[in-house]
Short mmCIF file of C-alpha atoms in Angstrom, two decimals:
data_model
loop_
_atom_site.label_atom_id
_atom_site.label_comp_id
_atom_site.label_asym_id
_atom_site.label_seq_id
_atom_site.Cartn_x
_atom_site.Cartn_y
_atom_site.Cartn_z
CA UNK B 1333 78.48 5.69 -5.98
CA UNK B 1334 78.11 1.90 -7.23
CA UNK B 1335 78.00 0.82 -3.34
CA UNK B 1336 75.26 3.47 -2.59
CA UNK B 1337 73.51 2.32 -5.28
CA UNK B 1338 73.48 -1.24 -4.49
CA UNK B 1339 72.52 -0.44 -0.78
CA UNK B 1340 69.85 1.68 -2.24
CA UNK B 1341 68.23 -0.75 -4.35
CA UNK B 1342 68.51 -3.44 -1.29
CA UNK B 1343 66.83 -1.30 0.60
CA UNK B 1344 63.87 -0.95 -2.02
CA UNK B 1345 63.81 -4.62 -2.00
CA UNK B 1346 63.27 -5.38 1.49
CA UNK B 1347 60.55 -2.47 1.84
CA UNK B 1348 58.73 -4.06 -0.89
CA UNK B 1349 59.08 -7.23 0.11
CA UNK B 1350 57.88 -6.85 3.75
CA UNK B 1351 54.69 -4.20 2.89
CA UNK B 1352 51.80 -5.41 1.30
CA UNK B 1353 50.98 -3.28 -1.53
CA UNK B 1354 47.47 -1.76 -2.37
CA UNK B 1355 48.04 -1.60 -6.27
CA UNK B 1356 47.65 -5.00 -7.90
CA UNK B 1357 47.15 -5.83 -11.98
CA UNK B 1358 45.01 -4.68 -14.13
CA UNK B 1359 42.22 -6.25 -14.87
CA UNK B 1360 40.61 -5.15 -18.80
CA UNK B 1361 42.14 -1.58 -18.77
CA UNK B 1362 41.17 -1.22 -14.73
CA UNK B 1363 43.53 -0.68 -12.03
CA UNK B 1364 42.50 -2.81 -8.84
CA UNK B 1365 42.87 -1.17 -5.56
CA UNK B 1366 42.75 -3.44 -2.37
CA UNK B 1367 42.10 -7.18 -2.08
CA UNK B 1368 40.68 -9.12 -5.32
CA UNK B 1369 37.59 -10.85 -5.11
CA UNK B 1370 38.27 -14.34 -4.49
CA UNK B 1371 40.57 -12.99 -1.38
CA UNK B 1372 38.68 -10.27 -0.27
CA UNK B 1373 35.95 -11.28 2.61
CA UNK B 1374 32.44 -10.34 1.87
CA UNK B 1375 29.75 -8.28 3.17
CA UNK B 1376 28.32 -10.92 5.62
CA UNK B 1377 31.80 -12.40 6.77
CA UNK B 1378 32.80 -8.83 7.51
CA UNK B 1379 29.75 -8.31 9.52
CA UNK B 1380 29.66 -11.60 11.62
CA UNK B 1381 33.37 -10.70 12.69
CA UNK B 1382 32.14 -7.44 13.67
CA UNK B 1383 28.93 -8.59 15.46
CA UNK B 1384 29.97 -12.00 17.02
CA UNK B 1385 27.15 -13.83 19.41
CA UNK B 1386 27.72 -16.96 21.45
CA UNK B 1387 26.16 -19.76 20.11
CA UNK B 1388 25.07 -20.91 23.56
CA UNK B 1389 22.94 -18.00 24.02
CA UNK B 1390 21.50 -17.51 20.23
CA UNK B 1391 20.85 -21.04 19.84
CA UNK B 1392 16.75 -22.11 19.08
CA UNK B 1393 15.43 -24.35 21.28
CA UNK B 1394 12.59 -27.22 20.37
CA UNK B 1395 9.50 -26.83 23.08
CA UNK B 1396 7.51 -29.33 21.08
CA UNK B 1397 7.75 -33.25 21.26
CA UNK B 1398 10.26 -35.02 19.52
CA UNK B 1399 9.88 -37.63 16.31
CA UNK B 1400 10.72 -40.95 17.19
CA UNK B 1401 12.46 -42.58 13.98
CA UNK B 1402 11.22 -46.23 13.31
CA UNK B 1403 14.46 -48.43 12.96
CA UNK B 1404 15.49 -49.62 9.31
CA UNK B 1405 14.30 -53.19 10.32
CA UNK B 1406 10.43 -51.77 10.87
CA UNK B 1407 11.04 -49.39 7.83
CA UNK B 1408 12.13 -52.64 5.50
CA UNK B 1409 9.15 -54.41 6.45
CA UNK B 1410 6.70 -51.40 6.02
CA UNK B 1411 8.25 -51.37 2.28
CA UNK B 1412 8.36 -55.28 2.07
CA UNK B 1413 4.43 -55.79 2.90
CA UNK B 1414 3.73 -52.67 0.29
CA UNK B 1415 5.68 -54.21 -3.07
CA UNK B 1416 3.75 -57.48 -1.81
CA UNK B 1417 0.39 -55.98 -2.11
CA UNK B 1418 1.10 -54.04 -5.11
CA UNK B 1419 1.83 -57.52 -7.19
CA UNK B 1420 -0.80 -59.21 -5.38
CA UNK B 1421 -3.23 -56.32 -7.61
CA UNK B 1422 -2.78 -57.57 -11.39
CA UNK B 1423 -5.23 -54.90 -12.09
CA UNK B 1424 -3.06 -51.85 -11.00
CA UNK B 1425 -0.25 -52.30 -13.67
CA UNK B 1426 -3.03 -52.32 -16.71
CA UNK B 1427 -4.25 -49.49 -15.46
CA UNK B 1428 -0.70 -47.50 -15.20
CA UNK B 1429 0.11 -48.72 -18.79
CA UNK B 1430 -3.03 -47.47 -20.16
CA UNK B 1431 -2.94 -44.53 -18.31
CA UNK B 1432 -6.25 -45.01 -15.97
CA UNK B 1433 -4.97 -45.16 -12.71
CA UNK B 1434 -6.35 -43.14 -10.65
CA UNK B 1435 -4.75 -41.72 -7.57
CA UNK B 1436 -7.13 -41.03 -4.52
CA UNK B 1437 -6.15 -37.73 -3.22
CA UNK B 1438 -7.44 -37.97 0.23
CA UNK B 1439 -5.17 -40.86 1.16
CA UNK B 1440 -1.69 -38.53 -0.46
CA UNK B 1441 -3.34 -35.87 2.06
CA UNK B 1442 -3.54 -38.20 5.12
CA UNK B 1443 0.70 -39.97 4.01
CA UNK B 1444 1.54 -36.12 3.70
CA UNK B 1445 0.07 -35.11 7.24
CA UNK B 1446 1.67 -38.06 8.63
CA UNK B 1447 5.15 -37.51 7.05
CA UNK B 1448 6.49 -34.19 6.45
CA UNK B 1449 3.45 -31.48 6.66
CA UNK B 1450 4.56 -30.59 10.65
CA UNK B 1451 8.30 -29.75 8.98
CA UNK B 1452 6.81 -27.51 6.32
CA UNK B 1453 4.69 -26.15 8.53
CA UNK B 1454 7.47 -25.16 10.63
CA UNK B 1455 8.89 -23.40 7.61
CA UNK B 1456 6.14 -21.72 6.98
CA UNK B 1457 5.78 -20.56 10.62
CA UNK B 1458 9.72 -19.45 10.97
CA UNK B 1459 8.83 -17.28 7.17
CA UNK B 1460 6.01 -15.75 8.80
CA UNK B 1461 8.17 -14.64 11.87
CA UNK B 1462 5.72 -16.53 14.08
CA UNK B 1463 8.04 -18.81 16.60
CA UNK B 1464 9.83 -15.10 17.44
CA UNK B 1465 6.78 -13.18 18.18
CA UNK B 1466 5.24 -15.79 20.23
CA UNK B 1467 7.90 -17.65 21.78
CA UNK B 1468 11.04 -15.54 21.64
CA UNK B 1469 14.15 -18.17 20.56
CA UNK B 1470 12.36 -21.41 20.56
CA UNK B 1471 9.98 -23.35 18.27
CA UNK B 1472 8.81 -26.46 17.66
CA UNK B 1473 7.39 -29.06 15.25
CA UNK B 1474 3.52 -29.30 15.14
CA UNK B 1475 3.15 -33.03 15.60
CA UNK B 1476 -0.83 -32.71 15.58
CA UNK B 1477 -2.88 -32.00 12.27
CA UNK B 1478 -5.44 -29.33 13.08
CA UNK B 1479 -8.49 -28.77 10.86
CA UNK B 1480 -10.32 -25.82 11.37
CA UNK B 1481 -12.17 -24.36 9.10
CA UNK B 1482 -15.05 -21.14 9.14
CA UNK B 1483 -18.83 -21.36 8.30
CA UNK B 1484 -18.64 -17.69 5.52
CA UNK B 1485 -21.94 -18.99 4.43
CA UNK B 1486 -24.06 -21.60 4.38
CA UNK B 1487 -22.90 -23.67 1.55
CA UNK B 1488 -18.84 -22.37 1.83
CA UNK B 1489 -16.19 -23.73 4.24
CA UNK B 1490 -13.24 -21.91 4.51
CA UNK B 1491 -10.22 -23.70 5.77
CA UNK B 1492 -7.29 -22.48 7.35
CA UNK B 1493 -3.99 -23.59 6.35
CA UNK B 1494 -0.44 -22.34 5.85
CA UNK B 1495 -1.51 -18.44 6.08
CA UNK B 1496 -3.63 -18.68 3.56
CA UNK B 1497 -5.65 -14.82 3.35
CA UNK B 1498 -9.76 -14.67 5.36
CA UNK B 1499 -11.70 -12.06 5.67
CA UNK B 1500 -13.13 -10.36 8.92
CA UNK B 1501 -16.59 -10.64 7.35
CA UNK B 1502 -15.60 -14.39 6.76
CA UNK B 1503 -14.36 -15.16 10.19
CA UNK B 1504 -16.98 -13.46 11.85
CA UNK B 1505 -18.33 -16.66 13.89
CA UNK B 1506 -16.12 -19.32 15.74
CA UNK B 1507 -14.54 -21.87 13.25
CA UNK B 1508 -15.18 -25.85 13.78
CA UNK B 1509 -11.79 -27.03 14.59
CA UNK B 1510 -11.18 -31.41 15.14
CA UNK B 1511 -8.01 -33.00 16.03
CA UNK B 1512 -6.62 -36.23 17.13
CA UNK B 1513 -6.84 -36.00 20.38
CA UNK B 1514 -6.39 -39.59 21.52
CA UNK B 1515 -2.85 -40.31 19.53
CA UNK B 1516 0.19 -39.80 21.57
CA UNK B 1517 2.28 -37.15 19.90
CA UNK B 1518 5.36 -39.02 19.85
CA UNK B 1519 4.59 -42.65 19.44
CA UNK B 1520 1.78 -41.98 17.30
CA UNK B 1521 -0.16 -45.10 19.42
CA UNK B 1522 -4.01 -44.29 21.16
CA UNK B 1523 -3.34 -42.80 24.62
CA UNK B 1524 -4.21 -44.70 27.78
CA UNK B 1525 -7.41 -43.03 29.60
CA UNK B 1526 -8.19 -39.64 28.94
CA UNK B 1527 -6.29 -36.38 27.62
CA UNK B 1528 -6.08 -33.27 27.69
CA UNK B 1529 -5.71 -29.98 25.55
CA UNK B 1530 -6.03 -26.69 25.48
CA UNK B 1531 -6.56 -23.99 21.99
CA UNK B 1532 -5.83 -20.57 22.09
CA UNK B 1533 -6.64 -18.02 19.32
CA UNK B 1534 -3.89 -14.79 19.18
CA UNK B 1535 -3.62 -12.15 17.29
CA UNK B 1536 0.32 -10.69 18.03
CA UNK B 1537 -0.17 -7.83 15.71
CA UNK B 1538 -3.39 -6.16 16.23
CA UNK B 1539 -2.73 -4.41 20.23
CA UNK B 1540 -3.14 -0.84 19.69
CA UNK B 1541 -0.80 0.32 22.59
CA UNK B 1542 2.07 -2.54 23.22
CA UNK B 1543 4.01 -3.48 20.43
CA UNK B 1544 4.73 -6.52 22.27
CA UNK B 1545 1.19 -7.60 23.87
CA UNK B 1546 -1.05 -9.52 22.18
CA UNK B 1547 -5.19 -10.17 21.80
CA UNK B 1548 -6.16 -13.19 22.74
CA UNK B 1549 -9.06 -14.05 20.31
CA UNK B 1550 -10.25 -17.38 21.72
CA UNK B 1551 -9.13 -19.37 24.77
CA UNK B 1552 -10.99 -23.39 25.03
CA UNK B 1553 -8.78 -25.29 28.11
CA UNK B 1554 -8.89 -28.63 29.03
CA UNK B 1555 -10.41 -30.01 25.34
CA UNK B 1556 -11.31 -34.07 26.45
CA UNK B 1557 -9.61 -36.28 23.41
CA UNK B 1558 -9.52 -33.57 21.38
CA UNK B 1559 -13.57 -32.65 21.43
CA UNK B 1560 -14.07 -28.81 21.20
CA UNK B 1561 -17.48 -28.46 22.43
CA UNK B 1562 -16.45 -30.21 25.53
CA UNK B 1563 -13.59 -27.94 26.52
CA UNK B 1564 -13.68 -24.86 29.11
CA UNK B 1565 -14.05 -21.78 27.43
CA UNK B 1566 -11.62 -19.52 29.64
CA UNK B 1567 -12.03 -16.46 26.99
CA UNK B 1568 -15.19 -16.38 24.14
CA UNK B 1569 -14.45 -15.83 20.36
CA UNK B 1570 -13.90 -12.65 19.17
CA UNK B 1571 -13.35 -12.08 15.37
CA UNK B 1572 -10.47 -10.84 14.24
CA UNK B 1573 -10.62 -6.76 13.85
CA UNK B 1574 -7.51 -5.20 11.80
CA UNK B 1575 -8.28 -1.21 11.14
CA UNK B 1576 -7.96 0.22 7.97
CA UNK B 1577 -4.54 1.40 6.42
CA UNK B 1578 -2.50 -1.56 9.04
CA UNK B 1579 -2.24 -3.85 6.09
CA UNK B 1580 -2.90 -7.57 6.97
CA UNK B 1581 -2.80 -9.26 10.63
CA UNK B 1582 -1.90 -12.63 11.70
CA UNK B 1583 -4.34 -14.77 13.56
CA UNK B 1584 -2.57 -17.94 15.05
CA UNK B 1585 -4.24 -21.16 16.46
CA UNK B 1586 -2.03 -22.83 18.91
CA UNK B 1587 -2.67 -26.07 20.41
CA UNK B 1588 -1.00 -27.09 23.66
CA UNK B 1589 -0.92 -30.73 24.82
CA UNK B 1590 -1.64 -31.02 28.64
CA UNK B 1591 -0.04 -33.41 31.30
CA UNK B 1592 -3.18 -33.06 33.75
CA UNK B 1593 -6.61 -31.14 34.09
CA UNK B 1594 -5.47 -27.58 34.99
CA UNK B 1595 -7.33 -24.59 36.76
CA UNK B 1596 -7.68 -21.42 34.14
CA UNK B 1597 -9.88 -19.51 36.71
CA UNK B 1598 -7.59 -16.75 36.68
CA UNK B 1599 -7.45 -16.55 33.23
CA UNK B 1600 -11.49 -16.26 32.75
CA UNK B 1601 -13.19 -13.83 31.42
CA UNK B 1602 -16.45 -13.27 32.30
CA UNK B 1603 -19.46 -11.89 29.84
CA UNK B 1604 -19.32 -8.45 31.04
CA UNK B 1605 -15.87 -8.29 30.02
CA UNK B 1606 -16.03 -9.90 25.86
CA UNK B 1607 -15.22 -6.69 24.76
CA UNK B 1608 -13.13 -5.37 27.40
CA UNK B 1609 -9.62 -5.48 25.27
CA UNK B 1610 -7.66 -4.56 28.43
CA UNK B 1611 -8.89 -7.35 30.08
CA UNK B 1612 -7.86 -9.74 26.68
CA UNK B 1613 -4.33 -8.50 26.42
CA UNK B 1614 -2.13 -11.65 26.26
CA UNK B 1615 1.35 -12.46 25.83
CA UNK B 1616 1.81 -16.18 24.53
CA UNK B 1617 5.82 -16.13 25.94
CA UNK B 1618 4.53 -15.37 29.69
CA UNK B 1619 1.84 -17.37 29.47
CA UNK B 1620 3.80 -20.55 28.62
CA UNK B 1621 6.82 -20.15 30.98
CA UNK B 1622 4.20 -20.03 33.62
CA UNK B 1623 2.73 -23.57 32.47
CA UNK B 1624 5.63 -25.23 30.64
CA UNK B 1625 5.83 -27.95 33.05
CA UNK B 1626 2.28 -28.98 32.23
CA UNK B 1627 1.57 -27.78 28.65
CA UNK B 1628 3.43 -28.20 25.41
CA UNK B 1629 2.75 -27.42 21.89
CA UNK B 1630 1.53 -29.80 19.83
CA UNK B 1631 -0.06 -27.77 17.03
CA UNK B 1632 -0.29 -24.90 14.76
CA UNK B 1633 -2.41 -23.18 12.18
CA UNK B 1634 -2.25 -19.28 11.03
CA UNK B 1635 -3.72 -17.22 8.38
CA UNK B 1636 -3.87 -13.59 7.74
CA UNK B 1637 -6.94 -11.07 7.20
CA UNK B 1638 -7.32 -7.34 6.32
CA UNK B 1639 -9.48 -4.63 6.44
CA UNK B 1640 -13.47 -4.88 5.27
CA UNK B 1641 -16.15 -2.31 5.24
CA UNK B 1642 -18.07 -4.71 7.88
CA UNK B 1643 -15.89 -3.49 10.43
CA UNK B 1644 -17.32 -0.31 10.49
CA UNK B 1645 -20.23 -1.55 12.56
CA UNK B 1646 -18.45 -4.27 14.25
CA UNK B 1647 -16.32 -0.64 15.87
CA UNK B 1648 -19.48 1.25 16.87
CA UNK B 1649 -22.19 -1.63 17.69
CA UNK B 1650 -20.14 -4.36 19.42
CA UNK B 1651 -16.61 -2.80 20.50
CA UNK B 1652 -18.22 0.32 21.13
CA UNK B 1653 -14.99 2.48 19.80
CA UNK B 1654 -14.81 4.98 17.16
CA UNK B 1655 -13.52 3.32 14.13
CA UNK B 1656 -9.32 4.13 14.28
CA UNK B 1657 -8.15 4.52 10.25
CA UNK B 1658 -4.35 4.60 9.77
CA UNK B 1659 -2.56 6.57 6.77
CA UNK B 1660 0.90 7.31 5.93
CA UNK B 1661 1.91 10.78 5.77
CA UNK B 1662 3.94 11.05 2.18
CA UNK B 1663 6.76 13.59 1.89
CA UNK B 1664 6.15 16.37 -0.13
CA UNK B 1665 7.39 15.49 -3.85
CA UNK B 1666 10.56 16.92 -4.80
CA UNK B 1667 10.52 19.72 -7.33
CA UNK B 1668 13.43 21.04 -9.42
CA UNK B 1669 13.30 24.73 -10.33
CA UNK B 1670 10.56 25.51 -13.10
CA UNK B 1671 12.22 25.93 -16.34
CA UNK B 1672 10.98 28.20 -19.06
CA UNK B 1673 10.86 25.76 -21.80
CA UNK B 1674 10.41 21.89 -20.61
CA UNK B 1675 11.59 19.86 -23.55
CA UNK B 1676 9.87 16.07 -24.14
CA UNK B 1677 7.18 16.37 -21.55
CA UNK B 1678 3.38 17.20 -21.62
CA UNK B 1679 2.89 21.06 -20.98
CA UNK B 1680 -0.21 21.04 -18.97
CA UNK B 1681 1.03 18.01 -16.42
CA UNK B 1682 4.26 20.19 -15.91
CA UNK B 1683 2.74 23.31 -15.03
CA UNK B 1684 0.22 21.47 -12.87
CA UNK B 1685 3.43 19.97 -10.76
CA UNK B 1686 3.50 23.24 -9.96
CA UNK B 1687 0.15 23.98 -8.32
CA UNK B 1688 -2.12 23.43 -6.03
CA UNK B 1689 -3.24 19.65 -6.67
CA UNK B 1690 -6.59 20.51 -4.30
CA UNK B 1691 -7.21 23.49 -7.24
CA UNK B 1692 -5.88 20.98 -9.77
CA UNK B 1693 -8.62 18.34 -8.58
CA UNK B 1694 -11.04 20.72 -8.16
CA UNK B 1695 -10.98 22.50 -11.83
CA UNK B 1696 -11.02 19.18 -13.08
CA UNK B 1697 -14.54 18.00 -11.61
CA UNK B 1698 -15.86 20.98 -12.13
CA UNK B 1699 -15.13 20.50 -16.18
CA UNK B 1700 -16.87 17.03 -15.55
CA UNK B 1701 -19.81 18.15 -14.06
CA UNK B 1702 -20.40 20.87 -16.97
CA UNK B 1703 -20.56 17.89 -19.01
CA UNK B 1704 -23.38 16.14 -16.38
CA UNK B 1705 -27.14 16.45 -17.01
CA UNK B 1706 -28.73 17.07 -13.75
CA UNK B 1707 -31.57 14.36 -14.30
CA UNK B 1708 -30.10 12.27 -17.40
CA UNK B 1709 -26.59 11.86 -16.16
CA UNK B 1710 -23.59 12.02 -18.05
CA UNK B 1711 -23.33 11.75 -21.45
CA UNK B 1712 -22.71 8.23 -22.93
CA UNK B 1713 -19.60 6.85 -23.60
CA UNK B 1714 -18.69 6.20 -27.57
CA UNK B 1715 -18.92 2.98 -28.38
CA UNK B 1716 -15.78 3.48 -30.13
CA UNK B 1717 -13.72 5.87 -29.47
CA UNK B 1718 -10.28 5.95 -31.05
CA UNK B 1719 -12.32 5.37 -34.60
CA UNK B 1720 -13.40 8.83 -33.76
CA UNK B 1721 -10.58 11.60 -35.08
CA UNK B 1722 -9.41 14.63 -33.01
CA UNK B 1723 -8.77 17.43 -35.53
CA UNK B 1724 -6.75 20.53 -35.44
CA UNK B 1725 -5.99 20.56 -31.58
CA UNK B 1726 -2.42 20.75 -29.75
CA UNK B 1727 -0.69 17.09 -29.22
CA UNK B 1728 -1.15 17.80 -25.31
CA UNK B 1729 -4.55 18.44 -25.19
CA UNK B 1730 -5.23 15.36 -28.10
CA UNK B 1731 -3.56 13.05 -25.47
CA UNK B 1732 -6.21 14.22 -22.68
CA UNK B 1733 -9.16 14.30 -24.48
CA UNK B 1734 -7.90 10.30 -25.64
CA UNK B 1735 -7.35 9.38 -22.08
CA UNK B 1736 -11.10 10.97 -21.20
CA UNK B 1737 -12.76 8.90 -23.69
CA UNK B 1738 -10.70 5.67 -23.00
CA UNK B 1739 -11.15 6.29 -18.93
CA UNK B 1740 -7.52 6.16 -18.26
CA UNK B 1741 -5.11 8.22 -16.14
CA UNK B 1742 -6.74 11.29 -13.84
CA UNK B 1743 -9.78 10.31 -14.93
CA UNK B 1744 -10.03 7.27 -12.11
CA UNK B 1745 -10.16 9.34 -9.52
CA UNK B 1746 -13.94 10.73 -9.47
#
């Protein structure tokens, strides 16, 4: 019996030893099952084992130009010649230690455009999901500043930077847009003779039967050092158009940096055709693997706009469509079983859960149009009116008649 029992317990050893157990301490009166925390993988790790992609394939690639870095030699004299000039100025230290130094905002805009505004920008672009929808897996860094801004009225410019929110009402004529169009891209030094660019307005949200087309909003080809007027319009302005109930649209202004003059004949739309939309469908990915060896980007802007009640006529008189309105169809609320006594809530908005809200909304009106002169209108508001008391009436119908005078809750709706 003593050997059986020592082979017994040897056994028991050995199976513990070589299985890994699924019980391990306590932790505050809990029993742990599985891996602990700091062992265990997470969420994410578990899911990039499970969904692995080759980095070859999934890797981003930069279309744009790249950024030259001066060397630390022309960067210590830059620095150098700046401390010099600062001591030179025996004014500007009185002025910092009496606090009236005044900083000149224009030149921080023009270091920031020159420095690190094309990163952000790029930031802001990748946020926005705009490098995907436009150019599948590859981006780049907008290396030219472009200004554009719309004429809303006659004394208000409205810019457009860093999807900032414009109106179709606002954007209804073609913005002024200026660029540096005689600055090489990558050495930041005047170009030799003449170039060339070419602006295109999209709007990658707004087709209304290819998720993946776009409408191309503006086309200007083969811009002379950077002048917009003097450029080829391929394809006129049209203002931006999002229907009602889409939420807002993005409108994107890429610029494209051209090796030579180029022929957009084929591309042309003629006046018969401004408001042919089948005619303006676009697709910014097929349009630039066709010309990559003689465009590339060199700059970006974006902002986003939304429905407005001018767009009703814009529809009918210039698109010549009936006006498309987009709602969400809401599931039918979820109602328990009525009970016969419902404890701690209002009795009149329980039992109207239970009807008809079109009878519900239409009982209601009718109650406020009892109350409606038909020449003097309704009756006028108090002027205070929780100094007025509500005497011997249920605590239900109290809380209604205090939500009528105060215009809150159901009361909104007419």
């Amino acid at each position: 019996m003593a050997l059986s029992n020592i082979l017994f317990k040897a056994q028991l050893q050995q199976s513990i030893r070589y299985t890994t157990p699924l019980i391990f301490a306590s932790r505050q009166g809990h029993t742990v099952r599985g891996k602990p925390p700091g062992v265990a993988k997470t969420i994410e790790q578990r899911l990039q084992d499970e969904n692995v992609e080759d980095p070859e394939l999934t890797a981003r690639i930069n279309i744009g130009f790249p950024k030259l870095k001066t060397t630390r030699s022309e960067q210590f004299k830059e620095r150098i010649s700046h401390i010099k000039a600062q001591r030179v100025d025996g004014e500007l230290e009185k002025k910092a230690r009496s606090n009236q130094l005044l900083i000149d905002l224009s030149e921080v805009q023009k270091d920031y455009a020159k420095t690190t505004r094309g990163y952000d920008l790029r930031i802001l672009a990748d946020h926005y999901g705009i490098f995907e929808d436009l150019f599948g897996a590859a981006y780049f860094v907008p290396r030219v500043n472009l200004n554009i801004q719309y004429q809303a009225t006659e004394d208000t410019l409205i810019p457009v930077y860093n999807g900032n929110i414009i109106k179709p009402l606002e954007a209804r004529q073609a913005p002024t847009v200026t660029f540096d169009g005689t600055t090489d891209p990558i050495t930041n030094k005047p170009i030799n003779g003449e170039s060339y660019w070419t602006l295109i307005a999209t709007n990658p949200d707004g087709h209304f039967t290819a998720n993946d087309k776009e409408y191309v909003h503006w086309f200007v080809g083969n811009i002379p050092n950077g002048d917009v007027k003097k450029g080829d319009v391929v394809v006129n302005y049209l203002p931006p158009f999002p229907p009602k109930g889409i939420g807002y649209q993005r409108f994107i202004f890429v610029l494209y940096k051209q090796n030579k003059k180029m022929d957009f004949s084929s591309l042309k739309l003629s006046a018969e055709d401004y408001v042919n939309l089948e005619k303006r469908t676009f697709k910014t990915y097929d349009f630039y693997r066709q010309h990559q060896d003689d465009i590339t980007p060199a700059g970006l802007a974006f902002y986003q706009t939304n429905y407005d009640k001018s767009l009703t006529k814009f529809y009918h008189d210039v698109l010549n469509l009936k006006e498309p309105i987009f709602e969400y169809d809401f599931p039918e609320p979820y109602l328990a079983d009525q009970k016969f006594f419902p404890l701690k809530q209002a009795f009149n908005l329980y039992m109207d859960r239970h009807r008809d809200i079109k009878q519900v909304n239409k009982e209601y009106l009718e109650r406020k149009l009892a109350k409606t002169h038909p020449f003097n209108g309704p009756n006028k508001p108090l002027k205070y009116p929780n100094a007025h008391p509500i005497k011997d009436t249920p605590s239900w119908l109290r809380t209604e008649i205090r939500k009528e005078r105060l215009k809150l809750g159901r009361i909104n709706d007419y």
